[in-house]
XYZ file of C-alpha atoms in Angstrom:
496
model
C -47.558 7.284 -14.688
C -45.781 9.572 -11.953
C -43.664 12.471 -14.001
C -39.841 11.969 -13.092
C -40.945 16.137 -12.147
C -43.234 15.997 -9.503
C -43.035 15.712 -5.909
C -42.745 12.154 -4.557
C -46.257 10.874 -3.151
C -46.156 9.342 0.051
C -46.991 5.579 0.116
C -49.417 4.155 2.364
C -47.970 1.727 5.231
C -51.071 -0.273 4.623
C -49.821 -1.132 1.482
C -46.335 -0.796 1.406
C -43.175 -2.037 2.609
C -39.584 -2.370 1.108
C -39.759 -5.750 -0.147
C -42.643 -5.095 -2.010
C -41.520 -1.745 -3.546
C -40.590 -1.796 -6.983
C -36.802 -3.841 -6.980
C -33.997 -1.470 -5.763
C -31.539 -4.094 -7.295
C -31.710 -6.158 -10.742
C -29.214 -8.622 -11.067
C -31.391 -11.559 -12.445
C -29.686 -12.276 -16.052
C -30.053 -14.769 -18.392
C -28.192 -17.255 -16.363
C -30.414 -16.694 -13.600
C -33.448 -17.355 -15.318
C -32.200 -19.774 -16.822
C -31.361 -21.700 -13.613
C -34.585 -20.526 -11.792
C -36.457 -22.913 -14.276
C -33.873 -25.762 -14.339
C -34.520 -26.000 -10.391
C -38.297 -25.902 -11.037
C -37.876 -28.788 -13.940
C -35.548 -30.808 -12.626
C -38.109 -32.040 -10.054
C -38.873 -36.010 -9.734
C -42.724 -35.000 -10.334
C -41.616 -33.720 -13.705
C -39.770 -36.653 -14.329
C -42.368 -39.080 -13.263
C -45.085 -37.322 -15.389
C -43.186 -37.662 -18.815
C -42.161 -40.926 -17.663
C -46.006 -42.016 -16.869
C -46.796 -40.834 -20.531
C -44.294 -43.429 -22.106
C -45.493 -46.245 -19.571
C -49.170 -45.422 -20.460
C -48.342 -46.063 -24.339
C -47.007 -42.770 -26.152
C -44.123 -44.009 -28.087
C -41.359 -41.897 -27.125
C -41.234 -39.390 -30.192
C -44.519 -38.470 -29.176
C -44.000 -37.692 -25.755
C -41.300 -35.226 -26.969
C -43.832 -33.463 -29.061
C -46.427 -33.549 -26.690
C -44.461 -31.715 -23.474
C -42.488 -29.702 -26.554
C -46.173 -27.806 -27.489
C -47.172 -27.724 -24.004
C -43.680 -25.897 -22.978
C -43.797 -23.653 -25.238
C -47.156 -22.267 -24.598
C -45.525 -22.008 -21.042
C -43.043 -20.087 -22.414
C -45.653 -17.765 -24.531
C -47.383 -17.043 -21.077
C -44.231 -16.376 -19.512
C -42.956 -13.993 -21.438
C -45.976 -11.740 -21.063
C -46.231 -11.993 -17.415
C -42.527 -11.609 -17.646
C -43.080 -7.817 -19.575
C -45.256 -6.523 -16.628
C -43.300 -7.819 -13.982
C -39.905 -6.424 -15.466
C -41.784 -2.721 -16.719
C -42.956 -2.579 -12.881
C -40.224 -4.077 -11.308
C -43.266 -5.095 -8.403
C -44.357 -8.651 -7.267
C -47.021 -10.526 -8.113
C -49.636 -8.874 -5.419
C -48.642 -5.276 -5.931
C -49.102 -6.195 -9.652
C -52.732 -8.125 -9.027
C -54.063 -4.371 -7.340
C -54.053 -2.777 -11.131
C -56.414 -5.596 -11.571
C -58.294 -6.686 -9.136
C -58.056 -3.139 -6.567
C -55.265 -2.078 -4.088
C -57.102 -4.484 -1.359
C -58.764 -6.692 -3.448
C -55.501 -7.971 -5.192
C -55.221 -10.197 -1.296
C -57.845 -12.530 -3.375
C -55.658 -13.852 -5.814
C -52.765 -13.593 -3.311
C -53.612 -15.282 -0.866
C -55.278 -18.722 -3.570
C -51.755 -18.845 -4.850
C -50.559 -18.426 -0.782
C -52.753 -21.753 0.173
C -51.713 -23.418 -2.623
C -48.116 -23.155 -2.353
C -48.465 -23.734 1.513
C -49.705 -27.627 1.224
C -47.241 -27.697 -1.776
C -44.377 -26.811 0.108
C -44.909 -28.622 3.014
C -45.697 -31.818 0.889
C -42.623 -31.337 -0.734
C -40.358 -30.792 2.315
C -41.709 -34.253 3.363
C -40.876 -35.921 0.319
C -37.437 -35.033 0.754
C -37.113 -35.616 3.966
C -38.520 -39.489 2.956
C -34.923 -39.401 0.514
C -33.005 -38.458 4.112
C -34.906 -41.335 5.697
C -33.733 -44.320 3.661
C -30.213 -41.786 3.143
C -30.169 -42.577 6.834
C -31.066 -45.791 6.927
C -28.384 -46.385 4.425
C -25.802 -44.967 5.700
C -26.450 -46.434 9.656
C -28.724 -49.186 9.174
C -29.265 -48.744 13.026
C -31.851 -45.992 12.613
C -33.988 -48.426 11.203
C -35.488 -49.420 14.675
C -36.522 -45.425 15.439
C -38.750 -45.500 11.802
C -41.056 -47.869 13.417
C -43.613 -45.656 15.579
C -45.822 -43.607 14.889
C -46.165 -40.033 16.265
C -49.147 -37.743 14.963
C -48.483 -39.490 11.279
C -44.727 -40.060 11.165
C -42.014 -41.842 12.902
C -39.202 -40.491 15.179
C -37.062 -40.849 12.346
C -39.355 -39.357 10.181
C -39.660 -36.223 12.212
C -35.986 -35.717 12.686
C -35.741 -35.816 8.962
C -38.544 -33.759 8.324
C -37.648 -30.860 10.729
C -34.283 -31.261 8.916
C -35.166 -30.562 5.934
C -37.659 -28.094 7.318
C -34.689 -26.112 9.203
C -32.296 -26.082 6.555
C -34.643 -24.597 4.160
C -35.809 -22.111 6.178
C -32.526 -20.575 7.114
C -31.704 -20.933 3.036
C -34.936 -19.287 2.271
C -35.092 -16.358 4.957
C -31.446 -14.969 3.564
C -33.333 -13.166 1.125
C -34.049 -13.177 -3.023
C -30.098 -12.652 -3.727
C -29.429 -15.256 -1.819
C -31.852 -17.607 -3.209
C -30.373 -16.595 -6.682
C -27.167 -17.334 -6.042
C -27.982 -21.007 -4.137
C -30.135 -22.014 -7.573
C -27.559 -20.261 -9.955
C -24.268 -23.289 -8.290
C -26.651 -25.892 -6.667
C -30.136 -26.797 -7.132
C -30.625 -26.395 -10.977
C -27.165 -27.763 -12.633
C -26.451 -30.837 -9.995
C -29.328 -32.635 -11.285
C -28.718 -32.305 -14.530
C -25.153 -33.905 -13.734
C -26.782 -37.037 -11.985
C -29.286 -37.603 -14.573
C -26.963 -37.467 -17.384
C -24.878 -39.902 -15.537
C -27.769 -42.040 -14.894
C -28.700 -42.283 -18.635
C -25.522 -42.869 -19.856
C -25.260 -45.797 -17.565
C -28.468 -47.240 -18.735
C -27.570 -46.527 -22.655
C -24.740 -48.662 -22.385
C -26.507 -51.336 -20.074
C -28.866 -51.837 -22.578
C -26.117 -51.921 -25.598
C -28.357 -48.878 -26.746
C -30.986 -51.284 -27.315
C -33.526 -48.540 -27.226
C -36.680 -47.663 -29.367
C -38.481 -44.570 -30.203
C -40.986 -45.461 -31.781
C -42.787 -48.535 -30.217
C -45.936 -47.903 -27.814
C -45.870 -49.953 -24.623
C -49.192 -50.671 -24.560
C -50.533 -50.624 -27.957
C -52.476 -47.453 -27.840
C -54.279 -46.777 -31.026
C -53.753 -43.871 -33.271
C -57.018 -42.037 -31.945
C -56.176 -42.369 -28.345
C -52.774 -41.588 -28.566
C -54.106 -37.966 -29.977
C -55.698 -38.059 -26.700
C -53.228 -39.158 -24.502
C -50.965 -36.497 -26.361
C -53.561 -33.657 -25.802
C -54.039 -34.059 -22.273
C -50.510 -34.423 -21.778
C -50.299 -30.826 -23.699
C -52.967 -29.486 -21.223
C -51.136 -30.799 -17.980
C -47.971 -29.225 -18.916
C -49.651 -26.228 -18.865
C -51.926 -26.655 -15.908
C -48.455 -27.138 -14.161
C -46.586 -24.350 -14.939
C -49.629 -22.084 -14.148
C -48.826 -21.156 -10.430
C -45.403 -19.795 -11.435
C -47.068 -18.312 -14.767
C -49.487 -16.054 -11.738
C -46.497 -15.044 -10.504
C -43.725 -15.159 -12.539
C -43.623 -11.085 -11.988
C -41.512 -11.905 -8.392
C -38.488 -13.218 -10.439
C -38.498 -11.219 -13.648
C -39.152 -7.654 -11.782
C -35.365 -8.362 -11.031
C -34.224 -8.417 -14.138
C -32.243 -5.811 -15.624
C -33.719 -5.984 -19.419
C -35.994 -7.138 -21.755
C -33.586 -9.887 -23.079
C -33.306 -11.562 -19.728
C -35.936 -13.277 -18.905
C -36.831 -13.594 -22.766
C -33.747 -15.395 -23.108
C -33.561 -17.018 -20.160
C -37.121 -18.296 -20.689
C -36.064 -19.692 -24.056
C -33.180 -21.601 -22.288
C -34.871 -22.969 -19.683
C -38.209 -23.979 -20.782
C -38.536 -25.623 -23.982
C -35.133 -26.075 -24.633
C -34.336 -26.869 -20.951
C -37.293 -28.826 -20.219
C -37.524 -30.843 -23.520
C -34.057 -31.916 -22.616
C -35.050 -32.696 -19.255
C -37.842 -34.623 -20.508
C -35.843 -36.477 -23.509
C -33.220 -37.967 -20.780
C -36.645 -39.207 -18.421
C -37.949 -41.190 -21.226
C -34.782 -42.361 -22.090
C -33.878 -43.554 -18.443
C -37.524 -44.758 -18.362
C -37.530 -47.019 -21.738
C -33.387 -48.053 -20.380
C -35.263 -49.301 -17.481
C -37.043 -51.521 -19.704
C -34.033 -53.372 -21.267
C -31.601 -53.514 -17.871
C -34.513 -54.597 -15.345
C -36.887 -55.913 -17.178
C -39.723 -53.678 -16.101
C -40.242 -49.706 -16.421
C -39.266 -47.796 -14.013
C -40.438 -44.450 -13.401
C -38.862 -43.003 -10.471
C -34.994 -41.824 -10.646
C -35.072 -42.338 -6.878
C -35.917 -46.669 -7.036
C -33.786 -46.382 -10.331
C -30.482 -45.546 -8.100
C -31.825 -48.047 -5.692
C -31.561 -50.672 -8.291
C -28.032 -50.355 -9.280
C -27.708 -51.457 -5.573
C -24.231 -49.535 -5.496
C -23.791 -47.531 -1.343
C -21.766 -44.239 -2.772
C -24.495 -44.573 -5.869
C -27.612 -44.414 -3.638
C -26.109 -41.624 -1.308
C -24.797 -39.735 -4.425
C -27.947 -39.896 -5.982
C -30.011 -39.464 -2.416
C -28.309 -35.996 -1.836
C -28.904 -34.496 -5.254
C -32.341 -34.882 -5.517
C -33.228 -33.777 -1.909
C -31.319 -30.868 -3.635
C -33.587 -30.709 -6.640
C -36.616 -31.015 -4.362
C -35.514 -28.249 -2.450
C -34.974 -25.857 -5.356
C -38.589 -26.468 -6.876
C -39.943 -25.413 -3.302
C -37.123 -22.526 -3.381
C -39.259 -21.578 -6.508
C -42.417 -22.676 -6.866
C -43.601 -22.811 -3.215
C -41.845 -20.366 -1.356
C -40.877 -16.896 -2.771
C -44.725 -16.074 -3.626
C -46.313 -16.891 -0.603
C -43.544 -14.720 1.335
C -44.867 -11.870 -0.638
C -48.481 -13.086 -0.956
C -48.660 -12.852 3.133
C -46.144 -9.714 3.102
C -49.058 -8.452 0.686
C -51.465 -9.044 3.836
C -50.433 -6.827 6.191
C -47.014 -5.195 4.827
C -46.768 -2.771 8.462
C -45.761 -6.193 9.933
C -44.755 -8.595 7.214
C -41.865 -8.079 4.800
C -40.783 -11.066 2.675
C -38.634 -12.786 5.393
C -41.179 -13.089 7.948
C -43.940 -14.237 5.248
C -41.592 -16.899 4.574
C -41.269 -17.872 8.145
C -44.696 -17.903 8.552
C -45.282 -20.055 5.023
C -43.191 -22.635 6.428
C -44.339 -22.644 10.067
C -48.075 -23.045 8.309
C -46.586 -25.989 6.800
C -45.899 -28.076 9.279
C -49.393 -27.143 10.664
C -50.794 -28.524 7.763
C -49.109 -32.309 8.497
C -48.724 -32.398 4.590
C -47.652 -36.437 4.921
C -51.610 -36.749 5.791
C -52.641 -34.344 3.126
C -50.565 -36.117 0.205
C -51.861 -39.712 1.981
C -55.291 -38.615 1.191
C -56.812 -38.347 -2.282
C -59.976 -36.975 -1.469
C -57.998 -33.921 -0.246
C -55.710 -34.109 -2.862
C -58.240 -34.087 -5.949
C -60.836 -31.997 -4.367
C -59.224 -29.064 -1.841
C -56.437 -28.811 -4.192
C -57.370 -29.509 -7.440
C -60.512 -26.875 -6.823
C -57.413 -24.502 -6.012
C -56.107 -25.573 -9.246
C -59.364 -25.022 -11.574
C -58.722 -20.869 -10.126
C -55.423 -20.570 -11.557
C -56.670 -20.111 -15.029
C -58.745 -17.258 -14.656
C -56.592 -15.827 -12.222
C -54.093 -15.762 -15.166
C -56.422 -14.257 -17.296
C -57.871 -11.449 -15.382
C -54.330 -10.465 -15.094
C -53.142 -10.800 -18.750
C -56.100 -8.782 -20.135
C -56.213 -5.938 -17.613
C -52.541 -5.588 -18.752
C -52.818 -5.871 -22.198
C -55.726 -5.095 -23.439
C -57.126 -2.389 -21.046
C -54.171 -0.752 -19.996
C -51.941 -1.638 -22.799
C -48.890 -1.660 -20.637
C -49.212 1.533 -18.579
C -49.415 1.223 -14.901
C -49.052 4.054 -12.546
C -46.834 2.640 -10.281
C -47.541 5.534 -7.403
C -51.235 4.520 -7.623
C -50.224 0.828 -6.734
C -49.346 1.720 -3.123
C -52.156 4.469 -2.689
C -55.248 3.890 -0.625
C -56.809 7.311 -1.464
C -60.452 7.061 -2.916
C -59.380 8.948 -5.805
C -56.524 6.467 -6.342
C -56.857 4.828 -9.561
C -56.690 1.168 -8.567
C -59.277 1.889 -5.497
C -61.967 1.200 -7.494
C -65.009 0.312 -5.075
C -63.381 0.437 -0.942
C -60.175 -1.518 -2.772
C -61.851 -4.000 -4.599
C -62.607 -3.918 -8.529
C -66.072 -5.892 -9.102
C -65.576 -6.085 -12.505
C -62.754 -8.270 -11.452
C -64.494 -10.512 -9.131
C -67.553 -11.135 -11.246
C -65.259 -12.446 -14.144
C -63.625 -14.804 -11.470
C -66.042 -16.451 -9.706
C -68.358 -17.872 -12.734
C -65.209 -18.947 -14.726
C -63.577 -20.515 -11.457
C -66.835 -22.234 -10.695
C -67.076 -23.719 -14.261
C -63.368 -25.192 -14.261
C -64.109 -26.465 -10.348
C -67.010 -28.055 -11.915
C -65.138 -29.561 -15.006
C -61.912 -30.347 -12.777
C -63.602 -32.424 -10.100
C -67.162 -34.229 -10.811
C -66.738 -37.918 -12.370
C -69.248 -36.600 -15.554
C -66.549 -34.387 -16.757
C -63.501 -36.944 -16.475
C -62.817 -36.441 -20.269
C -62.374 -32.436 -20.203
C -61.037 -32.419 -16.538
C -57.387 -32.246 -17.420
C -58.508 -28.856 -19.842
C -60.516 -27.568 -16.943
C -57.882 -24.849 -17.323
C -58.560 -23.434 -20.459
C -62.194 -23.024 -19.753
C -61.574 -20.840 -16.752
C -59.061 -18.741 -18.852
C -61.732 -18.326 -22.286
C -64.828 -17.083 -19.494
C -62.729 -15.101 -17.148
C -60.762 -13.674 -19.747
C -63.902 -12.941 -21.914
C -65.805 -11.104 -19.379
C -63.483 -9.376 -18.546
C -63.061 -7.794 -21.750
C -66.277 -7.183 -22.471
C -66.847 -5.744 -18.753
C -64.112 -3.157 -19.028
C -64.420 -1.832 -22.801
C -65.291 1.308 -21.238
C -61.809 2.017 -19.517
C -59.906 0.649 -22.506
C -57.148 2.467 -23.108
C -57.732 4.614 -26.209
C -56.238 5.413 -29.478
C -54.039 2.336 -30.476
C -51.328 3.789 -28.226
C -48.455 0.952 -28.362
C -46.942 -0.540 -25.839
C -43.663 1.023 -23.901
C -40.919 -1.272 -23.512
C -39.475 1.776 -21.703
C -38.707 2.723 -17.997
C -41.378 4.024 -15.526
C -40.381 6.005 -13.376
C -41.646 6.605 -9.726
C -40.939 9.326 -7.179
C -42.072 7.747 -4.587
C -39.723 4.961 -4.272
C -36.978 7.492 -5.240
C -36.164 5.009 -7.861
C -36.147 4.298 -11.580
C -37.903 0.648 -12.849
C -35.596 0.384 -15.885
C -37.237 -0.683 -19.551
């Protein structure tokens, strides 16, 4: 680490900009945490996927304990990615360069940038599908303009796309303050306030005629483990994008207790809750309608109430655009910004994530489950040994110390320069482990481990890593600072 006592070292353009300088500011507290994960939970996927695991024939207790174990392992991960990205105060690339060399850290970067491309794009046209029939609703008229067909989507499709698309790009190009502050009043509590709404209503529909404990389908006891397994592992697999780079929102934090706290609140307390109320909703379905429904969107469509169906309309194209606020947006901006930081700071990645996703047409990608299951579940199977490359380098061969000075140095003596900027002890734990979970993800042979495809990537990345660099292990059992480190050349302190 840089000495608080010498001179500052000057950091190379090619790697350094102001947005990706350790963070000037830190107001991120528990709150904000807290609400950064209700507006990635509080997403209709979510809801649909603990929904699906009642319909398939979990009995409803068990579905709580499933996504309960699988949350909390979330929240394990996230609270050590959450201690490197606070002790730098750097985003996720910067961080990646201890790892993987001060160029070669654009690897990782730019996997999670692809990913969370087609993500946000196919979520901005989900939403705009809610302003469609919102539309339609509220003017029945514009029902003769959703009828053609232009390069995939109708003229009323693409008015409510780029609507969506322009109001979350001015939202999202305001900067990281802003975004806090729109996800701290809008896009994590208003859901919560509709879906409470919408379970109480079904409670007393029903007369609270509810059960617990019954399985739809009749699973038996052995394949309910299984069920409950997988859904353990796909909990996990889901989280893992924004466990890669969970360093861009915790290096704001001012402490230790933050994001530990905030974490706590928002993720298996938070998304239990979230969970409890979608099964609930789901099995209320049951008794008012007469079939399970597993959609909050065709569930306010069924109470066939106008002010209902708009209420309910708006708040989840608000929920839909706080997941992409979170999980699609702020690490690609820095991911590209990463890139080429002489002409990309965090605004202008941004722009150019979501001008890249409209070029992707993400209605045809999301039509398409060949592209789906193989482009971006291959994605997928690299997430896990991304994670782990990561985790160990931090832990177990640095033990916490990174010299934040050498992060933004491209100086053959730098310490993260490794071999012309890329660490090959890095890259040859990645690509067998990311083969063998592509392998395990996508052929038909492997259907019964696919949804685990994860953890296999993690184990072999992780373990050849280790054994690759015992050599630069830190020595002597030194423990872990929870204190500041400080750098000169940002003419800042990253607080502990």
């Amino acid at each position: 680490m840089t000495s608080p006592t010498q001179g500052p070292a000057q950091p190379d353009p090619r790697l350094y900009n102001a947005d990706l300088a350790p963070a000037a500011e830190r107001k991120w507290g528990t709150y904000s945490i807290f609400a950064l994960w209700m507006s990635d939970t509080h997403a209709i996927s979510n809801y649909a996927f603990a929904a699906s695991l009642f319909v398939l024939g979990l009995p409803t207790w068990q579905v709580f304990l499933s996504l309960l174990a699988g949350i909390t392992i979330v929240h394990w991960f996230m609270n050590r990615m959450g201690h490197a990205g606070h002790r730098t105060g750097v985003p996720f690339p910067v961080l990646a360069r201890a790892s993987w060399g001060v160029y070669g850290a654009n690897i990782p970067a730019l996997i999670r940038a692809v990913m969370a491309v087609a993500w946000y794009g196919i979520q901005t046209w989900l939403a705009s599908e809610a302003v469609v029939l919102l539309g339609i609703q509220v003017a029945p008229g514009l029902a003769a303009y959703d009828h053609n067909s232009v390069l995939g989507l109708s003229t009323l499709g693409w008015i409510a796309f780029l609507l969506m698309w322009a109001l979350q790009a001015v939202l999202l190009t305001r900067g990281m303050e802003f975004i806090r502050k729109v996800q701290d009043f809008a896009t994590g509590p208003v859901v919560w306030l509709v879906m409470l709404v919408l379970a109480l209503w079904l409670v007393v529909k029903a007369g609270g005629d509810i059960s617990l404990t019954a399985s739809l389908t009749g699973l038996s006891g052995g394949e309910q483990l299984h069920q409950s397994l997988i859904a353990v592992s796909l909990t996990v697999a889901t989280f893992l994008t924004l466990v890669l780079n969970y360093a861009d929102f915790a290096r704001f934090t001012p402490d230790h207790r933050s994001y530990r706290r905030g974490n706590l609140l928002g993720l298996p307390v938070n998304f239990t809750a979230f969970a409890v109320v979608s099964v609930l909703m789901t099995a209320g379905t049951i008794s008012v309608f007469g079939e399970a429904i597993s959609d909050p969107v065709h569930v306010i469509a069924k109470i066939d109430n106008p002010v209902v169906t708009i209420v309910g309309a708006i708040s989840f194209v608000i929920a839909t655009v706080g997941i992409n606020v979170v999980a699609n947006f702020v690490s690609p901006a820095y991911d590209f910004a990463n890139l080429a930081p002489k002409h990309l700071n965090f605004k202008r990645g941004g722009m150019l994530t979501a001008v890249l996703a409209i070029v992707v047409m993400p209605w045809k990608l999301y039509s398409n489950p060949v592209v789906i299951q193989y482009f971006l579940g291959a994605l997928g199977a690299f997430l896990g040994p991304l994670v782990a490359i990561l985790l160990v380098d931090y832990y177990f061969v640095r033990r916490g110390h990174i010299d934040i000075d050498a992060l933004f140095s491209a100086e053959a003596s730098g310490e993260y320069h490794y071999r012309k900027g890329f660490n090959p002890e890095a890259i040859i734990a990645f690509v067998p482990a990311a083969a063998i979970a592509a392998v395990l993800a996508l052929m038909k042979g492997f259907a019964d481990v696919a949804p685990f495809s994860w953890v296999f990537g993690l184990a072999v990345a992780g373990a050849i890593y280790y054994v690759r660099t015992a050599k630069a292990r830190k020595g002597g059992g030194e423990p872990m600072e929870d204190g500041p480190i400080l750098s000169q050349r940002v003419g800042r302190t990253v607080s502990g």
